[in-house]
Coordinates of C-alpha atoms and ligand atoms in Angstrom, one line a residue:
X1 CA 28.5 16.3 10.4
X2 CA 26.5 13.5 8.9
X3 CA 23.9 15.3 6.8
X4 CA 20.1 13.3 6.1
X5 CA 17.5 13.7 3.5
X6 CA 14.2 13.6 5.0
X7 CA 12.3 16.9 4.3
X8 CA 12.5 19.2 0.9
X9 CA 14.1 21.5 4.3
X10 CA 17.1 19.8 4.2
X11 CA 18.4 21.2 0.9
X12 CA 17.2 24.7 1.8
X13 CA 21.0 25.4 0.9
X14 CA 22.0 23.9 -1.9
X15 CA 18.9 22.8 -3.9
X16 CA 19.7 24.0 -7.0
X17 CA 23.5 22.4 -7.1
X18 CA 21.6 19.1 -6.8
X19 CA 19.4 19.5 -9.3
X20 CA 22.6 20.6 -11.6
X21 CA 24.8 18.4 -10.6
X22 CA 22.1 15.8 -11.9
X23 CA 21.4 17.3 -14.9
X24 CA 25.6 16.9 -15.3
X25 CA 26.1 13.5 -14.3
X26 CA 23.1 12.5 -16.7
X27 CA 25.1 14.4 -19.7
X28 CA 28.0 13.1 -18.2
X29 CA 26.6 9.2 -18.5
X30 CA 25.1 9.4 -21.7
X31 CA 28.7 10.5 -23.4
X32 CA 29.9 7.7 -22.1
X33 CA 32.3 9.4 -19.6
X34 CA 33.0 8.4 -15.9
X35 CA 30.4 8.7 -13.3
X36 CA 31.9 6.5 -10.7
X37 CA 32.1 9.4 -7.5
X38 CA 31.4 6.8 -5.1
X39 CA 33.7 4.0 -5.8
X40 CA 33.5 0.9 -3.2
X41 CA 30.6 2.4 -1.0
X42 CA 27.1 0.7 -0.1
X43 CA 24.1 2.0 -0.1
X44 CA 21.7 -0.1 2.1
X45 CA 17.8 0.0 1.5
X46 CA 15.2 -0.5 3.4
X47 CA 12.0 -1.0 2.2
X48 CA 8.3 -1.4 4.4
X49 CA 6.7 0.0 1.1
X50 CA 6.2 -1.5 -2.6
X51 CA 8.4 0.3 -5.0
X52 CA 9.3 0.2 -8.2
X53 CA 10.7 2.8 -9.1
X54 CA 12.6 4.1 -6.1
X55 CA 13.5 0.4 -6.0
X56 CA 15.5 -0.1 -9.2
X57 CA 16.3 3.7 -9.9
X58 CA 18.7 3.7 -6.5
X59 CA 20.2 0.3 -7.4
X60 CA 21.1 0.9 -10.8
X61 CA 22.4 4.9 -9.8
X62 CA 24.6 3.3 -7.1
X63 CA 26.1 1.1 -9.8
X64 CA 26.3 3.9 -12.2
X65 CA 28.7 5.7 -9.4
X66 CA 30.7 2.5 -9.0
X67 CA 29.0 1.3 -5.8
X68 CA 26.9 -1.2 -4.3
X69 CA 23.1 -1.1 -3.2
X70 CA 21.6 -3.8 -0.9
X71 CA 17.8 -4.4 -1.0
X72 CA 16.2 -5.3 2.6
X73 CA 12.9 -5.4 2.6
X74 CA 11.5 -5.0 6.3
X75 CA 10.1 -8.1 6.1
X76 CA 13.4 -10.1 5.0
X77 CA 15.5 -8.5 8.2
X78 CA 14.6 -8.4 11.7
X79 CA 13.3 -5.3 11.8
X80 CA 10.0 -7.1 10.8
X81 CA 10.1 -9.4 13.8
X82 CA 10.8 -6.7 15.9
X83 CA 14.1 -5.6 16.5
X84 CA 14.4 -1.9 17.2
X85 CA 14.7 1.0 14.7
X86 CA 18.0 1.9 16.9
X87 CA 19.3 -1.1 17.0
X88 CA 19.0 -1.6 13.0
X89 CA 20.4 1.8 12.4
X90 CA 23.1 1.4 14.8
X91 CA 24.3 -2.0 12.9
X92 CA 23.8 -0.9 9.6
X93 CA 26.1 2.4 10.5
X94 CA 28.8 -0.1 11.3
X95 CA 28.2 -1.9 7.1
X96 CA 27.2 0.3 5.3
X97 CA 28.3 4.3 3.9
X98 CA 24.4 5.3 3.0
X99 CA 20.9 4.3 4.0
X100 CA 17.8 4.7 2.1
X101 CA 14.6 4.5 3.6
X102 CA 10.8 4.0 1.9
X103 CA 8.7 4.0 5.5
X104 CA 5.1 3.8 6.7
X105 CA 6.0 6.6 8.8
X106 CA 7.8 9.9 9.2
X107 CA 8.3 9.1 13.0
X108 CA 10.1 5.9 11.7
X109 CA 12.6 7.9 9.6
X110 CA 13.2 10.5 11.9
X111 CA 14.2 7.7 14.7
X112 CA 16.2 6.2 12.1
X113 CA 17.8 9.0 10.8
X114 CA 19.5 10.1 14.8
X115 CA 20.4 6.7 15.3
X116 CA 22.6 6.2 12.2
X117 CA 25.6 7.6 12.2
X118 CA 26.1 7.2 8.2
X119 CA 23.5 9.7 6.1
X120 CA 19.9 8.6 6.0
X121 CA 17.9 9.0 2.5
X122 CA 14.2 9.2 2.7
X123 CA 12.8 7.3 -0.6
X124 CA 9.0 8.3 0.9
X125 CA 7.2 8.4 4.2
X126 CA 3.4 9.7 5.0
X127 CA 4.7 13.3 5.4
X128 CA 7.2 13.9 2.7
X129 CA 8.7 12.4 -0.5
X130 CA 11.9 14.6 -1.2
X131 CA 13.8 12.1 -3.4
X132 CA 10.7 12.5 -5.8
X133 CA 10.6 16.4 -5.6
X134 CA 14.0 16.9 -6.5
X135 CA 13.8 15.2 -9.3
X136 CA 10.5 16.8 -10.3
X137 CA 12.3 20.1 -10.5
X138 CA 15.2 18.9 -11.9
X139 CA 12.9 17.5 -15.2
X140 CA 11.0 21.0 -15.2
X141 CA 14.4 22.8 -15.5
X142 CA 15.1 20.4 -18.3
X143 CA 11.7 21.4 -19.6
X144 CA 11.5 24.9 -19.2
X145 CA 15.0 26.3 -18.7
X146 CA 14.4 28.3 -15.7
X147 CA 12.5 27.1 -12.8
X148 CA 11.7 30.7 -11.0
X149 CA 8.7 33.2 -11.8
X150 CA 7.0 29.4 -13.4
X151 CA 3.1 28.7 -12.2
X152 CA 2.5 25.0 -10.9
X153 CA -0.3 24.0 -9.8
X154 CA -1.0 20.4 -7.7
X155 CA -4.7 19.0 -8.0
X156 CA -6.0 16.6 -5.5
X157 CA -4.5 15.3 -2.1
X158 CA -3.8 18.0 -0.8
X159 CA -2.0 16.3 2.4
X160 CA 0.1 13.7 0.9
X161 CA 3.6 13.5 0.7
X162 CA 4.0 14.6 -2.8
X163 CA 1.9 17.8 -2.3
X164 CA 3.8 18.3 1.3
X165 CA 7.2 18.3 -0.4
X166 CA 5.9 20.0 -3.8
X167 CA 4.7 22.9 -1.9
X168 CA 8.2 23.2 0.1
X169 CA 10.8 22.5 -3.3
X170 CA 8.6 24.6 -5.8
X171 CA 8.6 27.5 -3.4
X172 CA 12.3 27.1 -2.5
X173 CA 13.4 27.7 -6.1
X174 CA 10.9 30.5 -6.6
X175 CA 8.1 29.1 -8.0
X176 CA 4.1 29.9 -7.6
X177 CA 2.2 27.3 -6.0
X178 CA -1.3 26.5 -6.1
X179 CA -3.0 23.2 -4.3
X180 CA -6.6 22.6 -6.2
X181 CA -8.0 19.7 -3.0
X182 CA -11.3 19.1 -1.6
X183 CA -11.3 21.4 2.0
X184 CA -11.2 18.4 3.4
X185 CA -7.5 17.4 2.3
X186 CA -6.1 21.0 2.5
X187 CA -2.7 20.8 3.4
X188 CA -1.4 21.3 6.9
X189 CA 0.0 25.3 7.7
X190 CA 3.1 24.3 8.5
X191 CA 3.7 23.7 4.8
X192 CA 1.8 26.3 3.6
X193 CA 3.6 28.8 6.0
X194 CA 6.8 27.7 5.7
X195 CA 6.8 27.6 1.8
X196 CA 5.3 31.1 2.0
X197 CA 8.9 32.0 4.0
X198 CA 10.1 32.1 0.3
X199 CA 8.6 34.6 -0.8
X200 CA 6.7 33.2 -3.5
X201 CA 2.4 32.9 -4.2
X202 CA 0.9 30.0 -2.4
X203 CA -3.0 29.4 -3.0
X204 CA -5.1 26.6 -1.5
X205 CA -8.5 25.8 -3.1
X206 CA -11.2 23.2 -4.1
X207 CA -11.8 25.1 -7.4
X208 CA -11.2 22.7 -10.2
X209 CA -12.8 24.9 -13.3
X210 CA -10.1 27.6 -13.0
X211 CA -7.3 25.5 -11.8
X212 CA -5.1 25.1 -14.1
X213 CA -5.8 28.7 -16.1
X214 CA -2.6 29.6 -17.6
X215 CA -0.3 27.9 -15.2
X216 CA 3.1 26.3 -16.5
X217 CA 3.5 22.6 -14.9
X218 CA -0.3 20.5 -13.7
X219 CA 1.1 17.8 -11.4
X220 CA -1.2 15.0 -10.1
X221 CA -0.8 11.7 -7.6
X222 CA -2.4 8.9 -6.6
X223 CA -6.0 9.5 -4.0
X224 CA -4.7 6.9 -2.6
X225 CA -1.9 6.5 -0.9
X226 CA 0.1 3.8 0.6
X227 CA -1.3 3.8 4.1
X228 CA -4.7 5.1 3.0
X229 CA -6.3 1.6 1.7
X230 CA -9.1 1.7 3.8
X231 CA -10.2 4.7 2.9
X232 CA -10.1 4.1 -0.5
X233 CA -13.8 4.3 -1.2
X234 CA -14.7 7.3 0.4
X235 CA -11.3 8.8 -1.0
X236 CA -12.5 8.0 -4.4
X237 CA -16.2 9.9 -3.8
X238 CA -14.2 12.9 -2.8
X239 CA -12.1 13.5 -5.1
X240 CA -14.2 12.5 -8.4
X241 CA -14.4 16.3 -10.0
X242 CA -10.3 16.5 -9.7
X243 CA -9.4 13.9 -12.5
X244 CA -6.7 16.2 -14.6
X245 CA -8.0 15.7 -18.6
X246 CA -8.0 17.3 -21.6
X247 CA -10.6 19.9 -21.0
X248 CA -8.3 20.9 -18.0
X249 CA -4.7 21.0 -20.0
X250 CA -6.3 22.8 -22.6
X251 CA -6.3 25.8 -19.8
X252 CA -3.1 26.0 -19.1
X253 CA -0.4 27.3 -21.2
X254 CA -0.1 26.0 -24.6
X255 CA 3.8 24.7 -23.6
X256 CA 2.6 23.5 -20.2
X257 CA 3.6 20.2 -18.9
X258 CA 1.6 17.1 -16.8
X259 CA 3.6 15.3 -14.3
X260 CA 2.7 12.7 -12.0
X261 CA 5.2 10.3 -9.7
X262 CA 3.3 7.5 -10.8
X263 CA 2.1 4.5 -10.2
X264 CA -0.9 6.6 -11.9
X265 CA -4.4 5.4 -11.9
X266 CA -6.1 5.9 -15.4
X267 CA -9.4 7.9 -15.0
X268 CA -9.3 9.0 -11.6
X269 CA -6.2 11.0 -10.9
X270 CA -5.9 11.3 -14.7
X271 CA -6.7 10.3 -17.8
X272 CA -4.4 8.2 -19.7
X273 CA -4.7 10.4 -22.8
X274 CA -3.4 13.2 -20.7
X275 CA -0.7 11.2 -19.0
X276 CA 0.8 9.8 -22.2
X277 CA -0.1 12.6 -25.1
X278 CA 1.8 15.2 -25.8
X279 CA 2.2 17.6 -22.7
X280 CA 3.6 14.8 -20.4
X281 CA 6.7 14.1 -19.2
X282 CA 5.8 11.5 -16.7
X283 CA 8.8 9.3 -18.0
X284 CA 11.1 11.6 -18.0
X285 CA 10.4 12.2 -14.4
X286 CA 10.6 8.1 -13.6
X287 CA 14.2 8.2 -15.5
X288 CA 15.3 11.6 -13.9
X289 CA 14.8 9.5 -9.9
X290 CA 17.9 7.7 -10.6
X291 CA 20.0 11.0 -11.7
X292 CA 19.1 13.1 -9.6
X293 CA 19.3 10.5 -6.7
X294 CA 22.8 10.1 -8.1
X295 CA 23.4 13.6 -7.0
X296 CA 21.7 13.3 -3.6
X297 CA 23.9 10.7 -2.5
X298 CA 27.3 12.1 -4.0
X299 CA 26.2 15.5 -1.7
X300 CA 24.8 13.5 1.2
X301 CA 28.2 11.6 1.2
X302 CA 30.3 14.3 1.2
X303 CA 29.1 15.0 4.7
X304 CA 31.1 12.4 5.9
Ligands
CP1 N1 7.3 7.5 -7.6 C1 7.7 6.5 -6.8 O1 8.3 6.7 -5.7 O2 7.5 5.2 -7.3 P1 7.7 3.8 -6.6 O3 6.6 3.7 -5.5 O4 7.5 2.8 -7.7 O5 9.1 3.8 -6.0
NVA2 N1 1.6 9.5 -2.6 C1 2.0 8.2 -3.1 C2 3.3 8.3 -3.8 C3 3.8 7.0 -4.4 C4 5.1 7.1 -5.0 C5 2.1 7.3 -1.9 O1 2.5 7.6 -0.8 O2 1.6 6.1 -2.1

């Protein structure tokens, strides 16, 4: 059966071969040995959001495994004049062997994702953004050796995708989880209670000072999201006393690392001294996307 990527749930099985086999075919790639598992396939994807680096880092993986990537951006195909999500998905099942999708919403995916009959790819909706996650936890383990027993700790939207699908991957692998948001953006229980099925410590709170106190990874986003525009102003009021800086690394562990997705925002998610000084490994995590995406669709392939 066709398998899809849409929530950090669907690799409830086999997370942690993912994240190795990425960690291989990176190794693999850089001593110049062949990668090329998917020979002659297309990957087809569709964008409604900007992207950079989901963008480039599926295109360039795909050619790395000897395929082909398309880019169709929702307003290039007719999806933007309003053909259906079925339709598209059905036709695109009939050209292509993978489809990624970057869409406004997780109703979108999902409707996309039973229609196609080839395996579907989430590169980010409003609820979750799995691609990212994996590969978050696949440049911790290259950080920190082991990934289970760590502290992480996520400081400001609290309902995004990245803290949605941080809360579920961190916890599947047996790490502590802490979400530092306004009340306000507290994340919904489903993710809370379903990453507590793991058997790990989940905290929610709105207090900044002790936040990051001897925790092992401080991760950060955007305020605002892509969707959230017009509530950019208000967004930006209530999350001033979250920025992660200096004063705040200084209380985790000595060894700890920063990450963020990026695009960052210099002085309001974080400072830039934070985000490119010492601790950080926010490049590592942009390079990591195209390795361990490498590894989601060689699995995700497999299944048909
Ligand atoms: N982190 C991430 O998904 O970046 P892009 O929006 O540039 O793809
Ligand atoms: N939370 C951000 C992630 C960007 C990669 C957004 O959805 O815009």
């Amino acid at each position: 059966m066709k398998r899809d990527l849409i929530s950090m749930l669907d690799v409830k099985e086999d997370l942690l071969d993912i994240i190795n086999l990425g960690i291989d075919l990176k190794k693999k790639s850089k001593n110049g040995k062949d990668t090329s598992l998917l020979s002659g396939k297309t990957l087809g994807m569709i964008f409604e959001k900007s992207s950079t680096r989901t963008r480039v880092s599926f295109e360039v993986g795909m050619e790395k495994l000897g395929g082909h990537a398309l880019f169709l951006s929702k307003n290039d195909i007719q999806l933007g004049r309003g053909e259906t999500i079925e339709d598209t998905a059905l036709v695109l099942s009939r050209y292509v062997d993978l489809i990624m999708y970057r869409a406004m919403s997780n109703k979108a995916m999902k409707e996309l994702a039973t229609n196609a009959t080839i395996p579907v790819i989430s590169g980010l909706d409003d609820i979750e953004h799995p691609c990212q996650v994996i590969t978050d936890l696949m440049t911790i383990k290259e950080h920190k050796g082991e990934l289970k027993g760590l502290n992480f700790v996520y400081l400001g939207d609290g309902k995004n995708n990245m803290a949605n699908s941080y809360l579920l991957g961190c916890a599947m692998v047996g790490m502590n989880v802490k979400i530092v948001s306004p009340k306000k953006y507290w994340p919904d229980e489903f993710f809370v209670d379903e990453a507590k099925k793991f058997g790990v410590t989940i905290e929610v709170s709105d207090t900044v000072e002790t936040a990051t106190d001897g925790v092992d990874v401080v991760a950060t986003d955007t305020w605002v999201s892509m969707g959230d525009e017009e509530q950019k102003q208000q967004r930006l009021k209530d999350f001033k006393d979250y920025t992660v800086n200096k004063d705040l690394m200084s209380k985790a562990k000595s060894d700890a690392i920063f990450m963020h997705c990026l695009p960052a925002y210099y002085d309001y998610e974080v400072t830039k001294e934070v985000a490119h000084g010492p601790q950080s490994v926010i490049f590592d995590e942009a390079e990591n996307r195209m390795w361990a995406q490498m590894a989601i669709m060689v699995t995700l392939d497999k299944s048909i």
